[in-house]
PDB file of C-alpha atoms in Angstrom:
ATOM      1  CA  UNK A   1      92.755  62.207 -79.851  1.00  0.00           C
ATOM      2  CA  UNK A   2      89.775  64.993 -80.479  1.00  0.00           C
ATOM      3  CA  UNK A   3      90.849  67.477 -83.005  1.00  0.00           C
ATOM      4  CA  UNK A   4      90.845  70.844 -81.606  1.00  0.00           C
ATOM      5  CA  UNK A   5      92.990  72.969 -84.167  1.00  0.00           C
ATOM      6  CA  UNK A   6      93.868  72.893 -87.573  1.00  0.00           C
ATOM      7  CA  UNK A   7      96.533  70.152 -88.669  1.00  0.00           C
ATOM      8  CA  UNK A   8      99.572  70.318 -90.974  1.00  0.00           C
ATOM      9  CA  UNK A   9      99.174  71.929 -94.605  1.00  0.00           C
ATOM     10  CA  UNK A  10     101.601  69.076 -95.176  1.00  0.00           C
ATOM     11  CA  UNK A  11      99.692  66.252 -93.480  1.00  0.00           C
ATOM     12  CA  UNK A  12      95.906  67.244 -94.128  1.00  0.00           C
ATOM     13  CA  UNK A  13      95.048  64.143 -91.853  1.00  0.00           C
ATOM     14  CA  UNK A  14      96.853  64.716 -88.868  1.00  0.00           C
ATOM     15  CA  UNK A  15      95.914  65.557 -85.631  1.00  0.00           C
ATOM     16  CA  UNK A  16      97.985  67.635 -83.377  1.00  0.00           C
ATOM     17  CA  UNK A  17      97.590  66.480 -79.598  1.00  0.00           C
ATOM     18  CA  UNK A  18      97.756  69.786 -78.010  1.00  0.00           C
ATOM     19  CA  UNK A  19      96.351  69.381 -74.855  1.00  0.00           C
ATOM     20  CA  UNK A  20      98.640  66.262 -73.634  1.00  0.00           C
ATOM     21  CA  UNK A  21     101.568  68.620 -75.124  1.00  0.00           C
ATOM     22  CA  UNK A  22     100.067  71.273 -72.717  1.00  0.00           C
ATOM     23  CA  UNK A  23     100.001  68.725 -70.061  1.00  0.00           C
ATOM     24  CA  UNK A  24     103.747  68.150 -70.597  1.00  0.00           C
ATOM     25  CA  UNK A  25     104.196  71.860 -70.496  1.00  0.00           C
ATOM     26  CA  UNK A  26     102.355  72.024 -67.227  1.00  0.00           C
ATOM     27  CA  UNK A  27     104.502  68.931 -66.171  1.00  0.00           C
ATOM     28  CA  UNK A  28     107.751  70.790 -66.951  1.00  0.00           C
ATOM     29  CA  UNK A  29     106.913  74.040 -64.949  1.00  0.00           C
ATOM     30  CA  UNK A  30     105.902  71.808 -61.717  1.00  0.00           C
ATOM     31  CA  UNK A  31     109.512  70.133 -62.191  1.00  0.00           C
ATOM     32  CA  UNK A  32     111.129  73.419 -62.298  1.00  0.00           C
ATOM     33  CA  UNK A  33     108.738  74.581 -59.224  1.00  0.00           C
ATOM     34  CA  UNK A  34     110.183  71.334 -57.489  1.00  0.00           C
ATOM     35  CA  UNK A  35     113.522  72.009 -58.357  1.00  0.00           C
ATOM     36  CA  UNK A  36     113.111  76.206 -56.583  1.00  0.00           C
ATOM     37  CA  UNK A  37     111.449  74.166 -53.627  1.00  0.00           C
ATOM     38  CA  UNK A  38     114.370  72.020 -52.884  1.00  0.00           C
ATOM     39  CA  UNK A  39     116.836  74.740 -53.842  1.00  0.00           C
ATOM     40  CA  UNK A  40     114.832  77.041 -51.123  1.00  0.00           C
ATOM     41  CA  UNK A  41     114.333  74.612 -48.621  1.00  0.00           C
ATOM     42  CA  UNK A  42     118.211  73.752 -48.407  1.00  0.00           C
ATOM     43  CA  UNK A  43     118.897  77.520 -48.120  1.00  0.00           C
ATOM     44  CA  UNK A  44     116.862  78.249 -44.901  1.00  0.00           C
ATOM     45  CA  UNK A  45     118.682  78.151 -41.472  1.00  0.00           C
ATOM     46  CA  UNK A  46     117.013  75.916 -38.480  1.00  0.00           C
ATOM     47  CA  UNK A  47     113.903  76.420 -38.161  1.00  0.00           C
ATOM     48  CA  UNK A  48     113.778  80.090 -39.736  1.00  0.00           C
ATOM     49  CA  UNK A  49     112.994  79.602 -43.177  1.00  0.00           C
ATOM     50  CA  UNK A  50     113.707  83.081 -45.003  1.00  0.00           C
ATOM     51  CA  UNK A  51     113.049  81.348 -48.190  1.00  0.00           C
ATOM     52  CA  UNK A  52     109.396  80.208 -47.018  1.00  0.00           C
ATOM     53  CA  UNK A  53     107.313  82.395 -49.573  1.00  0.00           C
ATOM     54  CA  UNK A  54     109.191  81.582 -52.496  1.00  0.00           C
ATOM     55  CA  UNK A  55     108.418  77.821 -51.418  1.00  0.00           C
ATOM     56  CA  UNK A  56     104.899  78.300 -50.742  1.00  0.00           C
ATOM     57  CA  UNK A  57     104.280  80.234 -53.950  1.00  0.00           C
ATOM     58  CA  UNK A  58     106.151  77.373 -56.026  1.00  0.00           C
ATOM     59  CA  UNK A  59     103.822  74.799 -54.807  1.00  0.00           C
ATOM     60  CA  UNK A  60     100.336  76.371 -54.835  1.00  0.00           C
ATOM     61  CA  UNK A  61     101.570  77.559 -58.256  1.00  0.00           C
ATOM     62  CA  UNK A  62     102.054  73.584 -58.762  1.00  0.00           C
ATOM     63  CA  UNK A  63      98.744  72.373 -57.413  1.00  0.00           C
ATOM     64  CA  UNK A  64      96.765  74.904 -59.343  1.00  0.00           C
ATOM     65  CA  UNK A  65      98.547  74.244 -62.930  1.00  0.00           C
ATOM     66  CA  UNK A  66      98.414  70.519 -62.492  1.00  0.00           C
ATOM     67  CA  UNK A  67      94.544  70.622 -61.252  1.00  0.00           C
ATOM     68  CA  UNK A  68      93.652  72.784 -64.357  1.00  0.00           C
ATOM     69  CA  UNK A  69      96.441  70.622 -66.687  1.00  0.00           C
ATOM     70  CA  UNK A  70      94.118  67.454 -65.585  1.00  0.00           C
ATOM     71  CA  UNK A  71      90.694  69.202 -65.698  1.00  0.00           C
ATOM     72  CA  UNK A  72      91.832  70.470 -69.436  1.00  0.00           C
ATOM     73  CA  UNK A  73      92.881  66.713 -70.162  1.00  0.00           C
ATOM     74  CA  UNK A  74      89.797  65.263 -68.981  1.00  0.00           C
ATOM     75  CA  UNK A  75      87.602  67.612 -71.257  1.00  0.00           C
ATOM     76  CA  UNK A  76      88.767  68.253 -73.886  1.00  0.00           C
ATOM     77  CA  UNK A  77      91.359  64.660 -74.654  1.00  0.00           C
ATOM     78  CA  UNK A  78      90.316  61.883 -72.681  1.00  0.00           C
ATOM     79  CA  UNK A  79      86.562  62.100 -73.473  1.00  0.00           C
ATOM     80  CA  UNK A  80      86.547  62.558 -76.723  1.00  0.00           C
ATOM     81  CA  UNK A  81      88.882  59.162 -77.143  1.00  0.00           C
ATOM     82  CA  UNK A  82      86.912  56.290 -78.492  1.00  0.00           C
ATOM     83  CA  UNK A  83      89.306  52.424 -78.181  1.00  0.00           C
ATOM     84  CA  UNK A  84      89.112  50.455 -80.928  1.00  0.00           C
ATOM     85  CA  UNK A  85      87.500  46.839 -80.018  1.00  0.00           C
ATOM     86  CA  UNK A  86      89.209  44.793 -82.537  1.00  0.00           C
ATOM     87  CA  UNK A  87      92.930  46.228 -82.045  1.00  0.00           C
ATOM     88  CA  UNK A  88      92.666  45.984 -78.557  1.00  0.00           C
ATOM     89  CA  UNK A  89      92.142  42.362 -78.401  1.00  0.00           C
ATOM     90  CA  UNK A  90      94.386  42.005 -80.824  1.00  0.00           C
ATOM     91  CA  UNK A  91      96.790  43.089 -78.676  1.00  0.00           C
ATOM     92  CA  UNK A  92      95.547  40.959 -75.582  1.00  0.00           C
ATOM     93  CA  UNK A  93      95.127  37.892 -77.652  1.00  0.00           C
ATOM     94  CA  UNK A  94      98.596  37.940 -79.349  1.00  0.00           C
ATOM     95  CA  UNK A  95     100.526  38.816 -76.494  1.00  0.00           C
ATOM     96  CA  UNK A  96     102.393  35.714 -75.144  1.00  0.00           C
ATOM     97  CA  UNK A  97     102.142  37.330 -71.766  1.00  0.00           C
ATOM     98  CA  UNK A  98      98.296  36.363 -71.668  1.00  0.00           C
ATOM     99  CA  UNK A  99      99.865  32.524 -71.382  1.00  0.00           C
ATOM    100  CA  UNK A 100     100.416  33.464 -67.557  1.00  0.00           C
ATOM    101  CA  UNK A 101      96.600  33.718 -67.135  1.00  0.00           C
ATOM    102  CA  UNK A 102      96.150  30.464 -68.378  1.00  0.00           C
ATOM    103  CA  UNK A 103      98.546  28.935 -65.588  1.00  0.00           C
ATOM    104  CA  UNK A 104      95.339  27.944 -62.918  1.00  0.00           C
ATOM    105  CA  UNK A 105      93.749  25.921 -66.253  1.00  0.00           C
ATOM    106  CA  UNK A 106      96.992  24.559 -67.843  1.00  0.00           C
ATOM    107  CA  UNK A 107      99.370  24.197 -65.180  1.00  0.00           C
ATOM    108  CA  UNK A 108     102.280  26.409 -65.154  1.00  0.00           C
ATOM    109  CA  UNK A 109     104.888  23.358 -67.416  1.00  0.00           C
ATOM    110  CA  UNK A 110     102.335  23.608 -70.140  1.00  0.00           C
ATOM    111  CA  UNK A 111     101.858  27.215 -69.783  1.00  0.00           C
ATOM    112  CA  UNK A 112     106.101  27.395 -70.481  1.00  0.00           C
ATOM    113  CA  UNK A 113     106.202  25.182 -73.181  1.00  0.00           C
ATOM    114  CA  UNK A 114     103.277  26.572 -75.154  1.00  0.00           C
ATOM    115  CA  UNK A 115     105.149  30.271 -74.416  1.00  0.00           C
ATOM    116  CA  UNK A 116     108.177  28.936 -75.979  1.00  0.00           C
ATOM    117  CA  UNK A 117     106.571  27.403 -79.074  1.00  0.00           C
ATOM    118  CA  UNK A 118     104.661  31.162 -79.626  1.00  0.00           C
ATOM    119  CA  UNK A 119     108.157  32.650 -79.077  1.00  0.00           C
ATOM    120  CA  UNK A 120     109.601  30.844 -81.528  1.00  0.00           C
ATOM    121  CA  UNK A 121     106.551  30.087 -84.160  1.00  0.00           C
ATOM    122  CA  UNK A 122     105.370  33.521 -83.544  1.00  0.00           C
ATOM    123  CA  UNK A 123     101.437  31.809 -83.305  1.00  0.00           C
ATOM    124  CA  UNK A 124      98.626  32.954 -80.593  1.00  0.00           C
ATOM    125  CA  UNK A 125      98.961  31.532 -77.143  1.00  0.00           C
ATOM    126  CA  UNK A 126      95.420  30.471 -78.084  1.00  0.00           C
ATOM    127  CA  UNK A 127      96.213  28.514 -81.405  1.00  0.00           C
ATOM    128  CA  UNK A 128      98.924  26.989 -79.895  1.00  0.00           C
ATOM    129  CA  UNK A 129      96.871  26.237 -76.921  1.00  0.00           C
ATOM    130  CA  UNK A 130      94.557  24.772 -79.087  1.00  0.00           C
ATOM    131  CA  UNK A 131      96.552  22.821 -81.206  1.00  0.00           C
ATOM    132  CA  UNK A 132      97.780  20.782 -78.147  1.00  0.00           C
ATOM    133  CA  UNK A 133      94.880  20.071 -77.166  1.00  0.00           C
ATOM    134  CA  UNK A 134      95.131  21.932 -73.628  1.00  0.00           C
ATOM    135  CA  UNK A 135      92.059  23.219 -73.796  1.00  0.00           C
ATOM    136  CA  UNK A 136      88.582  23.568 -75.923  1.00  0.00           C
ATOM    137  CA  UNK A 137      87.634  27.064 -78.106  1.00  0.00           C
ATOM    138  CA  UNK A 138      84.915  27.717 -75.862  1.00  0.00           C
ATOM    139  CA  UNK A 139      86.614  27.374 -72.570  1.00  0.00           C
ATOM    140  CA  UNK A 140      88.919  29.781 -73.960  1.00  0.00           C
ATOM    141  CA  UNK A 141      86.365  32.094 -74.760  1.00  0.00           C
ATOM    142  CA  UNK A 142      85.273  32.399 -71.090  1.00  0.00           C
ATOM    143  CA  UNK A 143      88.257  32.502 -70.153  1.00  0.00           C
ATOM    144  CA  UNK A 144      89.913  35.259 -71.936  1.00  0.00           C
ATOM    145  CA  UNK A 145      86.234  36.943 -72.290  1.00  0.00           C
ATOM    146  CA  UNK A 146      86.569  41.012 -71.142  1.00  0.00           C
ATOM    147  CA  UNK A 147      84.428  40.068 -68.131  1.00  0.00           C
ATOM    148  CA  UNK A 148      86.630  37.202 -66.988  1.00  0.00           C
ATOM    149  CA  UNK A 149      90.055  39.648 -67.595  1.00  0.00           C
ATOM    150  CA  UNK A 150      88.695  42.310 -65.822  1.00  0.00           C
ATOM    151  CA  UNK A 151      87.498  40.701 -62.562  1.00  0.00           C
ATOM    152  CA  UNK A 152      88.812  36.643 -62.604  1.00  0.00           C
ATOM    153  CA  UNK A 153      86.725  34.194 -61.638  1.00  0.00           C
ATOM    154  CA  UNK A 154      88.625  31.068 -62.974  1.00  0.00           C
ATOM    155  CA  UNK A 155      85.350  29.716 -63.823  1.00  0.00           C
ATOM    156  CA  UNK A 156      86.863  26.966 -66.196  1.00  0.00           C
ATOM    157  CA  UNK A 157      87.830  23.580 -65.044  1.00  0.00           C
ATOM    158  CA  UNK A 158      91.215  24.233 -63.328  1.00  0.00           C
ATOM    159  CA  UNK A 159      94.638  22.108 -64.027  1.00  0.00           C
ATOM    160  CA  UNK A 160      94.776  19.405 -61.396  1.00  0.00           C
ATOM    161  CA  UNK A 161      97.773  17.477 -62.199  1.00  0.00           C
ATOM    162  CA  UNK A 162      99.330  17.042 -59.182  1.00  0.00           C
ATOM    163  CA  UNK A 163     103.470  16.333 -60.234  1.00  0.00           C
ATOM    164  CA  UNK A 164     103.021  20.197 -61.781  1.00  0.00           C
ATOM    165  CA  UNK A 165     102.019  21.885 -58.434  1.00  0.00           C
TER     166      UNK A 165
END
């Protein structure tokens, strides 16, 4: 998160996140504007609203705060954040959830068993993947490349045994 003020005297290093805790502020008022639009909307006989400018000053009130609240986030936050590469395909690769992706190439039996053994071994899908032989390093590099995650192809060699479909 972009530094925009001074941190803590007792934490030199720190970064306060101001603008997504202004975003939560903004959040909070648009939940209590909510709350005055219900509350006004249940007070109003038939069709003759009394409560009708209190209503429509709660939600343009919304819809302006929120619009800024996101233009603020967009400028000064979210642009300014950089991902770290190597963490986030840490977290990709050591996820045993990635072992569902691998179902079309290792049939969904394998795909179990090798998310059992990570469970309990607390190994990679892809080193367990690997150790039995399921399939090669380089097919899992195309398959779990950022390219391939982001827009599947299933370019590999798929599973064909038929007992597992």
């Amino acid at each position: 998160v972009p530094e925009l003020q001074a941190g803590s005297c007792i934490m030199p290093a720190k970064v306060n996140p101001v603008v997504p805790e202004v975003v939560n502020q903004v959040c909070f008022k648009v939940i209590g504007n909510d709350t005055t639009v219900t509350m006004a909307s249940e007070a109003g006989q038939l069709q003759l609203n009394v409560m009708e400018p209190v209503i429509g000053q709660a939600m343009f009130e919304s819809i302006h705060i929120l619009t800024n609240a996101c233009y603020n986030l967009l400028e000064k936050c979210v642009s300014g954040i950089t991902a770290n590469k190597a963490v986030c395909e840490s977290y990709v690769y050591n996820s045993i959830g990635i072992v569902t992706y691998l179902n079309p190439y290792i049939g969904h039996h394998n795909g179990d068993i090798v998310g059992k053994i990570c469970a309990e071994t607390g190994k990679s899908v892809r080193d367990v993947v690997l150790e039995r032989g399921l399939l090669t390093a380089a097919e899992l590099d195309d398959i779990f490349s950022a390219q391939n995650l982001m827009h599947p192809a299933y370019k590999a060699k798929r599973y064909t045994d038929e007992s597992e479909q």
